[in-house]
mmCIF file of C-alpha atoms in Angstrom:
data_model
loop_
_atom_site.group_PDB
_atom_site.id
_atom_site.type_symbol
_atom_site.label_atom_id
_atom_site.label_comp_id
_atom_site.label_asym_id
_atom_site.label_seq_id
_atom_site.Cartn_x
_atom_site.Cartn_y
_atom_site.Cartn_z
ATOM 1 C CA MET A 1415 -8.507 0.128 -21.451
ATOM 2 C CA ALA A 1416 -6.507 -3.333 -20.306
ATOM 3 C CA THR A 1417 -8.949 -6.186 -20.187
ATOM 4 C CA MET A 1418 -8.480 -7.860 -16.788
ATOM 5 C CA ALA A 1419 -8.462 -11.823 -16.863
ATOM 6 C CA PRO A 1420 -11.550 -13.568 -15.393
ATOM 7 C CA PRO A 1421 -11.695 -14.145 -11.772
ATOM 8 C CA PRO A 1422 -10.109 -17.287 -10.201
ATOM 9 C CA ARG A 1423 -11.159 -20.085 -8.728
ATOM 10 C CA VAL A 1424 -11.639 -20.014 -4.876
ATOM 11 C CA VAL A 1425 -11.219 -23.264 -2.682
ATOM 12 C CA MET A 1426 -12.634 -22.423 0.845
ATOM 13 C CA ALA A 1427 -9.839 -24.181 3.309
ATOM 14 C CA GLY A 1428 -11.680 -27.612 4.806
ATOM 15 C CA GLY A 1429 -10.990 -30.413 3.019
ATOM 16 C CA ALA A 1430 -11.308 -31.515 -0.496
ATOM 17 C CA GLY A 1431 -15.134 -31.607 -0.311
ATOM 18 C CA ALA A 1432 -14.648 -27.790 -0.182
ATOM 19 C CA THR A 1433 -17.389 -26.324 -2.623
ATOM 20 C CA PRO A 1434 -15.896 -23.853 -4.975
ATOM 21 C CA HIS A 1435 -17.260 -20.225 -5.100
ATOM 22 C CA SER A 1436 -16.600 -17.197 -7.746
ATOM 23 C CA ALA A 1437 -14.251 -14.718 -6.509
ATOM 24 C CA THR A 1438 -14.952 -10.898 -6.235
ATOM 25 C CA GLU A 1439 -10.889 -9.790 -6.758
ATOM 26 C CA ASN A 1440 -10.368 -9.277 -9.801
ATOM 27 C CA ILE A 1441 -6.941 -10.040 -10.353
ATOM 28 C CA PRO A 1442 -5.041 -12.435 -12.904
ATOM 29 C CA THR A 1443 -3.874 -15.361 -10.783
ATOM 30 C CA THR A 1444 -4.250 -19.219 -10.539
ATOM 31 C CA THR A 1445 -6.132 -20.094 -7.180
ATOM 32 C CA VAL A 1446 -7.247 -18.150 -4.512
ATOM 33 C CA VAL A 1447 -7.348 -20.068 -0.641
ATOM 34 C CA MET A 1448 -9.392 -18.176 1.756
ATOM 35 C CA ALA A 1449 -7.205 -19.281 4.862
ATOM 36 C CA GLY A 1450 -9.730 -19.980 7.397
ATOM 37 C CA GLY A 1451 -7.381 -20.371 10.266
ATOM 38 C CA ALA A 1452 -5.180 -17.185 10.268
ATOM 39 C CA GLY A 1453 -8.107 -15.149 8.891
ATOM 40 C CA ALA A 1454 -6.238 -13.590 6.347
ATOM 41 C CA LYS A 1455 -7.426 -13.859 2.702
ATOM 42 C CA GLN A 1456 -4.749 -14.697 0.332
ATOM 43 C CA TYR A 1457 -4.619 -13.395 -3.354
ATOM 44 C CA GLY A 1458 -2.590 -15.192 -6.108
ATOM 45 C CA VAL A 1459 0.148 -12.471 -8.028
ATOM 46 C CA GLU A 1460 2.299 -14.877 -10.125
ATOM 47 C CA LYS A 1461 3.873 -17.851 -9.550
ATOM 48 C CA GLY A 1462 5.916 -18.151 -6.349
ATOM 49 C CA ILE A 1463 4.811 -14.590 -5.126
ATOM 50 C CA ARG A 1464 1.115 -14.607 -3.334
ATOM 51 C CA LEU A 1465 -0.619 -11.251 -2.383
ATOM 52 C CA GLU A 1466 -2.838 -10.965 1.115
ATOM 53 C CA ASN A 1467 -4.389 -9.124 4.128
ATOM 54 C CA ILE A 1468 -1.442 -8.138 6.572
ATOM 55 C CA SER A 1469 -1.793 -10.463 9.501
ATOM 56 C CA PRO A 1470 -0.169 -11.104 12.709
ATOM 57 C CA ALA A 1471 1.859 -13.588 10.890
ATOM 58 C CA THR A 1472 3.846 -11.214 8.437
ATOM 59 C CA TYR A 1473 4.041 -8.078 10.901
ATOM 60 C CA ALA A 1474 7.503 -9.105 11.593
ATOM 61 C CA GLY A 1475 8.595 -9.098 7.687
ATOM 62 C CA THR A 1476 6.506 -5.768 6.878
ATOM 63 C CA ALA A 1477 8.163 -4.160 9.533
ATOM 64 C CA LYS A 1478 11.356 -4.824 8.615
ATOM 65 C CA LEU A 1479 10.631 -4.083 4.512
ATOM 66 C CA PHE A 1480 9.342 -1.076 5.613
ATOM 67 C CA SER A 1481 12.263 -0.114 7.611
ATOM 68 C CA ASP A 1482 14.324 -0.859 4.609
ATOM 69 C CA PHE A 1483 12.339 1.385 2.478
ATOM 70 C CA ILE A 1484 12.400 4.063 5.000
ATOM 71 C CA GLY A 1485 15.795 3.941 6.035
ATOM 72 C CA GLY A 1486 17.022 5.734 2.735
ATOM 73 C CA LYS A 1487 15.411 8.967 3.890
ATOM 74 C CA GLY A 1488 15.719 11.014 6.824
ATOM 75 C CA LEU A 1489 14.230 13.648 8.683
ATOM 76 C CA CYS A 1490 15.321 17.551 8.475
ATOM 77 C CA PHE A 1491 16.523 17.518 4.746
ATOM 78 C CA GLY A 1492 17.768 13.780 4.942
ATOM 79 C CA ILE A 1493 20.225 14.632 7.579
ATOM 80 C CA CYS A 1494 18.972 12.515 10.365
ATOM 81 C CA SER A 1495 18.420 9.188 8.413
ATOM 82 C CA TYR A 1496 15.304 6.848 9.656
ATOM 83 C CA ALA A 1497 17.992 3.945 9.234
ATOM 84 C CA TRP A 1498 19.323 5.089 12.887
ATOM 85 C CA CYS A 1499 16.039 3.995 14.348
ATOM 86 C CA PRO A 1500 14.638 0.807 12.540
ATOM 87 C CA THR A 1501 10.780 0.497 13.116
ATOM 88 C CA GLU A 1502 10.009 -1.911 15.745
ATOM 89 C CA VAL A 1503 7.552 -4.385 14.923
ATOM 90 C CA GLN A 1504 5.644 -3.580 17.770
ATOM 91 C CA GLU A 1505 5.440 0.130 16.595
ATOM 92 C CA TYR A 1506 4.203 -0.956 12.933
ATOM 93 C CA SER A 1507 1.356 -3.629 14.247
ATOM 94 C CA LYS A 1508 0.364 -1.267 17.171
ATOM 95 C CA LEU A 1509 -2.364 0.281 15.004
ATOM 96 C CA TYR A 1510 -3.330 -3.199 13.351
ATOM 97 C CA GLU A 1511 -3.817 -4.795 16.708
ATOM 98 C CA MET A 1512 -5.698 -1.692 18.454
ATOM 99 C CA HIS A 1513 -8.361 -1.397 15.235
ATOM 100 C CA PRO A 1514 -8.237 -4.838 13.131
ATOM 101 C CA ASP A 1515 -10.425 -3.154 10.520
ATOM 102 C CA LEU A 1516 -6.796 -1.952 8.833
ATOM 103 C CA ARG A 1517 -5.843 -4.903 8.244
ATOM 104 C CA ASP A 1518 -8.474 -5.123 5.233
ATOM 105 C CA THR A 1519 -7.375 -2.491 3.587
ATOM 106 C CA THR A 1520 -3.087 -3.217 3.676
ATOM 107 C CA VAL A 1521 -1.754 -5.746 1.209
ATOM 108 C CA VAL A 1522 1.290 -7.383 1.441
ATOM 109 C CA ALA A 1523 3.632 -9.770 -1.409
ATOM 110 C CA VAL A 1524 4.761 -12.679 0.166
ATOM 111 C CA ARG A 1525 7.457 -14.905 -1.551
ATOM 112 C CA GLU A 1526 5.932 -18.540 -1.123
ATOM 113 C CA ALA A 1527 9.466 -20.361 -0.771
ATOM 114 C CA ASP A 1528 10.436 -18.843 2.285
ATOM 115 C CA GLY A 1529 7.895 -16.745 3.626
ATOM 116 C CA VAL A 1530 9.216 -13.713 3.136
ATOM 117 C CA VAL A 1531 7.460 -10.617 2.773
ATOM 118 C CA VAL A 1532 8.230 -8.855 -0.490
ATOM 119 C CA GLY A 1533 5.876 -5.739 -0.743
ATOM 120 C CA VAL A 1534 3.368 -3.803 1.225
ATOM 121 C CA LEU A 1535 0.841 -1.411 0.707
ATOM 122 C CA LYS A 1536 -0.832 0.528 3.048
ATOM 123 C CA MET A 1537 -4.302 2.146 2.473
ATOM 124 C CA SER A 1538 -6.816 4.312 4.447
ATOM 125 C CA VAL A 1539 -10.316 4.523 3.614
ATOM 126 C CA TYR A 1540 -12.040 7.734 5.040
ATOM 127 C CA GLY A 1541 -13.162 7.118 8.687
ATOM 128 C CA GLN A 1542 -10.471 4.634 9.458
ATOM 129 C CA PRO A 1543 -8.474 5.422 12.334
ATOM 130 C CA ARG A 1544 -5.002 6.916 11.518
ATOM 131 C CA SER A 1545 -1.772 7.777 13.123
ATOM 132 C CA SER A 1546 -0.897 11.259 13.765
ATOM 133 C CA GLU A 1547 2.143 11.294 11.339
ATOM 134 C CA ASP A 1548 -0.289 10.418 8.691
ATOM 135 C CA GLU A 1549 -2.810 12.871 10.071
ATOM 136 C CA MET A 1550 -0.093 15.576 9.156
ATOM 137 C CA ILE A 1551 1.053 14.335 5.766
ATOM 138 C CA HIS A 1552 -2.209 14.325 4.361
ATOM 139 C CA ALA A 1553 -5.854 15.300 5.713
ATOM 140 C CA MET A 1554 -8.464 13.099 4.054
ATOM 141 C CA THR A 1555 -11.948 13.755 2.752
ATOM 142 C CA PHE A 1556 -15.316 12.063 2.574
ATOM 143 C CA GLY A 1557 -15.154 9.341 -0.005
ATOM 144 C CA GLU A 1558 -11.656 9.254 -0.326
ATOM 145 C CA ALA A 1559 -9.126 6.289 -0.332
ATOM 146 C CA TYR A 1560 -5.612 7.193 0.541
ATOM 147 C CA ILE A 1561 -2.373 4.859 -0.585
ATOM 148 C CA GLU A 1562 -0.365 5.668 2.693
ATOM 149 C CA HIS A 1563 2.887 3.900 1.456
ATOM 150 C CA VAL A 1564 3.997 1.615 -0.882
ATOM 151 C CA ALA A 1565 7.618 -0.292 -0.987
ATOM 152 C CA VAL A 1566 9.021 -3.596 -2.934
ATOM 153 C CA SER A 1567 11.778 -5.245 -2.188
ATOM 154 C CA LEU A 1568 14.743 -4.967 -4.292
ATOM 155 C CA GLU A 1569 14.773 -8.351 -5.337
ATOM 156 C CA ALA A 1570 10.486 -8.405 -6.068
ATOM 157 C CA ARG A 1571 11.180 -5.571 -8.515
ATOM 158 C CA GLY A 1572 10.023 -5.596 -11.786
ATOM 159 C CA LYS A 1573 7.858 -8.705 -11.476
ATOM 160 C CA GLY A 1574 4.416 -7.081 -11.482
ATOM 161 C CA VAL A 1575 4.069 -6.938 -7.445
ATOM 162 C CA GLY A 1576 3.810 -2.956 -7.192
ATOM 163 C CA THR A 1577 0.980 -3.050 -10.365
ATOM 164 C CA ARG A 1578 -0.832 -6.062 -8.466
ATOM 165 C CA MET A 1579 -0.982 -4.672 -5.142
ATOM 166 C CA LEU A 1580 -2.261 -1.357 -6.840
ATOM 167 C CA GLN A 1581 -5.252 -3.492 -8.389
ATOM 168 C CA TRP A 1582 -5.620 -4.995 -5.340
ATOM 169 C CA VAL A 1583 -6.290 -1.659 -3.551
ATOM 170 C CA GLU A 1584 -8.456 -0.084 -5.938
ATOM 171 C CA ALA A 1585 -10.808 -3.373 -5.924
ATOM 172 C CA LYS A 1586 -10.744 -2.610 -2.076
ATOM 173 C CA ALA A 1587 -11.808 0.818 -2.523
ATOM 174 C CA ARG A 1588 -14.434 0.356 -4.435
ATOM 175 C CA GLU A 1589 -15.746 -2.454 -2.365
ATOM 176 C CA ARG A 1590 -15.501 -0.158 0.789
ATOM 177 C CA GLY A 1591 -17.576 2.563 -1.557
ATOM 178 C CA ALA A 1592 -14.445 5.148 -1.708
ATOM 179 C CA THR A 1593 -15.119 7.511 -5.161
ATOM 180 C CA LEU A 1594 -11.754 8.670 -5.289
ATOM 181 C CA LEU A 1595 -8.026 7.104 -4.951
ATOM 182 C CA THR A 1596 -5.419 8.946 -3.969
ATOM 183 C CA LEU A 1597 -1.683 9.251 -3.250
ATOM 184 C CA LEU A 1598 1.502 11.463 -2.503
ATOM 185 C CA VAL A 1599 4.942 10.541 -4.621
ATOM 186 C CA VAL A 1600 8.105 12.058 -3.705
ATOM 187 C CA SER A 1601 9.697 14.461 -7.001
ATOM 188 C CA GLY A 1602 11.684 11.889 -9.081
ATOM 189 C CA ASN A 1603 10.471 8.894 -7.813
ATOM 190 C CA PRO A 1604 10.561 6.312 -10.313
ATOM 191 C CA ALA A 1605 7.501 4.590 -9.312
ATOM 192 C CA TYR A 1606 5.660 8.026 -10.713
ATOM 193 C CA ARG A 1607 5.069 6.098 -13.814
ATOM 194 C CA LEU A 1608 3.466 2.741 -12.131
ATOM 195 C CA TYR A 1609 0.898 4.956 -10.626
ATOM 196 C CA GLU A 1610 0.385 6.656 -14.246
ATOM 197 C CA ARG A 1611 -0.346 3.283 -15.508
ATOM 198 C CA ALA A 1612 -2.727 2.543 -12.591
ATOM 199 C CA GLY A 1613 -4.603 5.594 -14.002
ATOM 200 C CA LEU A 1614 -3.510 8.147 -10.843
ATOM 201 C CA VAL A 1615 -3.030 11.551 -12.421
ATOM 202 C CA ALA A 1616 -0.879 14.328 -11.417
ATOM 203 C CA LYS A 1617 -2.911 17.380 -9.726
ATOM 204 C CA PRO A 1618 -1.368 20.730 -10.237
ATOM 205 C CA ASP A 1619 -0.587 22.505 -7.299
ATOM 206 C CA GLY A 1620 -1.461 25.888 -6.109
ATOM 207 C CA CYS A 1621 1.464 28.152 -4.980
ATOM 208 C CA VAL A 1622 0.812 28.004 -1.060
ATOM 209 C CA GLU A 1623 -0.150 24.645 -1.526
ATOM 210 C CA GLY A 1624 2.997 23.474 -3.561
ATOM 211 C CA CYS A 1625 5.244 25.339 -0.895
ATOM 212 C CA TYR A 1626 3.937 23.669 1.623
ATOM 213 C CA SER A 1627 4.086 20.396 0.408
ATOM 214 C CA SER A 1628 8.097 20.780 -0.635
ATOM 215 C CA CYS A 1629 8.951 21.660 2.583
ATOM 216 C CA LEU A 1630 7.040 18.899 4.477
ATOM 217 C CA SER A 1631 8.354 16.591 2.327
ATOM 218 C CA ALA A 1632 11.950 17.818 2.402
ATOM 219 C CA CYS A 1633 11.437 18.211 6.185
ATOM 220 C CA LEU A 1634 10.120 14.595 6.520
ATOM 221 C CA VAL A 1635 12.049 12.329 3.965
ATOM 222 C CA GLY A 1636 14.799 14.615 2.972
ATOM 223 C CA LEU A 1637 15.571 14.293 -1.018
ATOM 224 C CA PRO A 1638 16.028 10.554 -1.292
ATOM 225 C CA HIS A 1639 15.539 11.220 -5.299
ATOM 226 C CA GLY A 1640 17.799 14.735 -5.522
ATOM 227 C CA ARG A 1641 14.553 16.491 -6.049
ATOM 228 C CA CYS A 1642 12.366 18.629 -3.789
ATOM 229 C CA GLY A 1643 8.589 18.317 -3.181
ATOM 230 C CA ALA A 1644 5.676 16.070 -3.641
ATOM 231 C CA LYS A 1645 2.756 15.424 -6.105
ATOM 232 C CA LYS A 1646 -0.846 14.476 -5.270
ATOM 233 C CA MET A 1647 -1.907 12.112 -7.841
ATOM 234 C CA GLU A 1648 -5.544 10.675 -8.019
ATOM 235 C CA LYS A 1649 -8.151 8.874 -9.678
ATOM 236 C CA ALA A 1650 -11.906 8.671 -9.627
ATOM 237 C CA LEU A 1651 -13.450 5.171 -8.778
ATOM 238 C CA ARG A 1652 -16.938 6.738 -10.090
#
């Protein structure tokens, strides 16, 4: 079992006289700043990159990253590329604006040098509003926290961003009372190993379920890794 570093020192924004408090997020870092003005919680990842809740300030950057990520996939077995219809900021942020609580379960990684969003992980906890597309892909059950999508930019890969975001959402899922963390991973996706290291385990598919997931995956994202189908992975939180 990996040993986590001690919780970081937290400084409450508001001047030099602010009083430090103990952080609840068990993520190795240096200093965490609770940004009062924008209302976004910020979490350090490594030097030069920070984690924080998605907010209006990062909607545009996150929508662009998501478009780049989904652009390599396509509907109808990959024939109709998503790159032809980039995700607009208004479309991506619509649910967040309608239901601000959703921001609490989505984390973004931001490069501090220029403010560019280099990673995003969106998680839904049972009972939160979801898009009709997300509902079609996966129907959630009571006590479940489901990872809707994960994207890390090419230049930020291999720097621990994906690992830290998974740690972040697992802590958030526990905080929200979830008992199971789940996701679907497309067959052949190299990120499968990342999820395994985070403690997620692939669940065997039955014949009908396997056929359904293979057809649905091929119809929605094509064969981005040269293989058909998707696997459900899960991790018990209690």
